[in-house]
Amino acid sequence: MTTKREKTVKWGEEPKIGWVEAMYLPAVMSGVATAVRHAFSGKPMTRQYPEVEPEIPPNYRGVHRLNRDEAGRVKCVACYMCQTACPANCIEIIAAPALKDDPHWKDRDKYPATFTIDELRCIYCGMCEEACPVDAIELTSIYDLTGLSREEMVFDKEKLLSVFDKTVQSGKDPVRTHRGSLGPASEEAQTASQGPPPPGRGRHG
Ligand code: SF4
Ligand code: SF4
């Protein structure tokens, strides 16, 4: 018996191919034609990296950093939101209670005693940056990440803070997330259509 669902199914016929197609000749000839066309087009197709560095878009998601607050402390409040949001499970945080009689942390409930990100396991999706309620974690424009061992690519808190120091000082990566904003890509679109963003907002705020 034919069901209603089966009546709506359209079956496609398997295309009939001759011996020429079966030997992939048209596909090979098309590939050769493309290669020859590019070879004689006169346009350079190769980037001369590292002599010529690529232009990185403002919403590029490269190596992480942990931002510092105005007092130079790690901005992270150890809420675990980024660790929870991370689909690659590559963030590990151990929180420590902030002692009220400790002048360094008296305005916090917690701070991260340890904070590690496995940069090799990360898929650079940016979910950690999106999830952070205090703009403490960001992905930067650093793309040439290398190391000599897997251990070296597991960044600890000090390393992540040093990425902040390095990128902020270079001026290439200003603090770009601000609570309530949608990120640099949307801000650029807003700037283009409505003029510059208000002070304190936007990528360069
Ligand atoms: S970018 Fe994505 S995968 Fe990488 S640490 Fe952040 S949430 Fe995890
Ligand atoms: S979401 Fe932000 S504040 Fe919370 S643990 Fe991650 S980096 Fe720290």
PDB file of C-alpha atoms in Angstrom, residues 112-181:
ATOM      1  CA  PRO A 112      40.515  32.995  38.596  1.00  0.00           C
ATOM      2  CA  ALA A 113      43.318  31.285  40.508  1.00  0.00           C
ATOM      3  CA  THR A 114      44.125  29.460  37.267  1.00  0.00           C
ATOM      4  CA  PHE A 115      42.791  29.974  33.753  1.00  0.00           C
ATOM      5  CA  THR A 116      43.964  27.895  30.809  1.00  0.00           C
ATOM      6  CA  ILE A 117      42.947  27.647  27.170  1.00  0.00           C
ATOM      7  CA  ASP A 118      44.151  24.840  24.928  1.00  0.00           C
ATOM      8  CA  GLU A 119      44.815  26.843  21.764  1.00  0.00           C
ATOM      9  CA  LEU A 120      45.186  23.665  19.695  1.00  0.00           C
ATOM     10  CA  ARG A 121      41.814  22.315  20.705  1.00  0.00           C
ATOM     11  CA  CYS A 122      40.029  25.647  20.230  1.00  0.00           C
ATOM     12  CA  ILE A 123      37.971  26.093  17.071  1.00  0.00           C
ATOM     13  CA  TYR A 124      38.065  29.912  17.338  1.00  0.00           C
ATOM     14  CA  CYS A 125      34.295  30.231  17.296  1.00  0.00           C
ATOM     15  CA  GLY A 126      34.216  33.273  19.615  1.00  0.00           C
ATOM     16  CA  MET A 127      31.540  31.840  21.915  1.00  0.00           C
ATOM     17  CA  CYS A 128      33.702  32.536  24.982  1.00  0.00           C
ATOM     18  CA  GLU A 129      33.946  36.205  24.023  1.00  0.00           C
ATOM     19  CA  GLU A 130      30.193  36.360  23.429  1.00  0.00           C
ATOM     20  CA  ALA A 131      29.428  34.696  26.761  1.00  0.00           C
ATOM     21  CA  CYS A 132      31.664  36.802  28.998  1.00  0.00           C
ATOM     22  CA  PRO A 133      29.567  39.275  31.045  1.00  0.00           C
ATOM     23  CA  VAL A 134      32.508  41.546  31.900  1.00  0.00           C
ATOM     24  CA  ASP A 135      34.437  41.629  28.592  1.00  0.00           C
ATOM     25  CA  ALA A 136      37.359  39.810  30.145  1.00  0.00           C
ATOM     26  CA  ILE A 137      38.162  37.400  27.317  1.00  0.00           C
ATOM     27  CA  GLU A 138      38.679  38.404  23.697  1.00  0.00           C
ATOM     28  CA  LEU A 139      40.011  36.924  20.520  1.00  0.00           C
ATOM     29  CA  THR A 140      42.675  39.045  18.878  1.00  0.00           C
ATOM     30  CA  SER A 141      44.005  39.563  15.377  1.00  0.00           C
ATOM     31  CA  ILE A 142      47.028  37.322  16.033  1.00  0.00           C
ATOM     32  CA  TYR A 143      46.938  34.564  13.440  1.00  0.00           C
ATOM     33  CA  ASP A 144      50.538  33.298  13.297  1.00  0.00           C
ATOM     34  CA  LEU A 145      50.351  31.091  16.354  1.00  0.00           C
ATOM     35  CA  THR A 146      53.165  28.556  16.598  1.00  0.00           C
ATOM     36  CA  GLY A 147      54.812  26.407  19.228  1.00  0.00           C
ATOM     37  CA  LEU A 148      57.264  23.571  19.618  1.00  0.00           C
ATOM     38  CA  SER A 149      55.104  21.350  21.803  1.00  0.00           C
ATOM     39  CA  ARG A 150      51.467  20.716  22.671  1.00  0.00           C
ATOM     40  CA  GLU A 151      52.123  21.849  26.247  1.00  0.00           C
ATOM     41  CA  GLU A 152      53.378  25.183  24.968  1.00  0.00           C
ATOM     42  CA  MET A 153      50.060  25.748  23.216  1.00  0.00           C
ATOM     43  CA  VAL A 154      48.066  25.470  26.410  1.00  0.00           C
ATOM     44  CA  PHE A 155      48.018  29.125  27.440  1.00  0.00           C
ATOM     45  CA  ASP A 156      47.830  29.866  31.159  1.00  0.00           C
ATOM     46  CA  LYS A 157      46.601  33.041  32.827  1.00  0.00           C
ATOM     47  CA  GLU A 158      49.965  34.797  32.688  1.00  0.00           C
ATOM     48  CA  LYS A 159      50.387  34.014  28.999  1.00  0.00           C
ATOM     49  CA  LEU A 160      46.859  35.199  28.211  1.00  0.00           C
ATOM     50  CA  LEU A 161      47.490  38.422  30.140  1.00  0.00           C
ATOM     51  CA  SER A 162      50.764  38.894  28.275  1.00  0.00           C
ATOM     52  CA  VAL A 163      48.840  38.653  24.987  1.00  0.00           C
ATOM     53  CA  PHE A 164      46.658  41.500  26.268  1.00  0.00           C
ATOM     54  CA  ASP A 165      49.721  43.615  27.134  1.00  0.00           C
ATOM     55  CA  LYS A 166      51.315  42.923  23.772  1.00  0.00           C
ATOM     56  CA  THR A 167      48.249  43.549  21.610  1.00  0.00           C
ATOM     57  CA  VAL A 168      47.029  46.649  23.450  1.00  0.00           C
ATOM     58  CA  GLN A 169      50.482  48.232  23.398  1.00  0.00           C
ATOM     59  CA  SER A 170      50.839  47.538  19.672  1.00  0.00           C
ATOM     60  CA  GLY A 171      47.605  49.444  19.043  1.00  0.00           C
ATOM     61  CA  LYS A 172      46.445  46.739  16.631  1.00  0.00           C
ATOM     62  CA  ASP A 173      43.897  45.259  18.991  1.00  0.00           C
ATOM     63  CA  PRO A 174      42.132  47.861  21.144  1.00  0.00           C
ATOM     64  CA  VAL A 175      39.674  46.445  23.654  1.00  0.00           C
ATOM     65  CA  ARG A 176      36.808  45.784  21.318  1.00  0.00           C
ATOM     66  CA  THR A 177      34.013  44.279  23.359  1.00  0.00           C
ATOM     67  CA  HIS A 178      31.783  46.481  25.440  1.00  0.00           C
ATOM     68  CA  ARG A 179      28.788  45.227  27.309  1.00  0.00           C
ATOM     69  CA  GLY A 180      25.637  45.853  25.307  1.00  0.00           C
ATOM     70  CA  SER A 181      27.403  46.214  21.971  1.00  0.00           C
TER      71      SER A 181
END
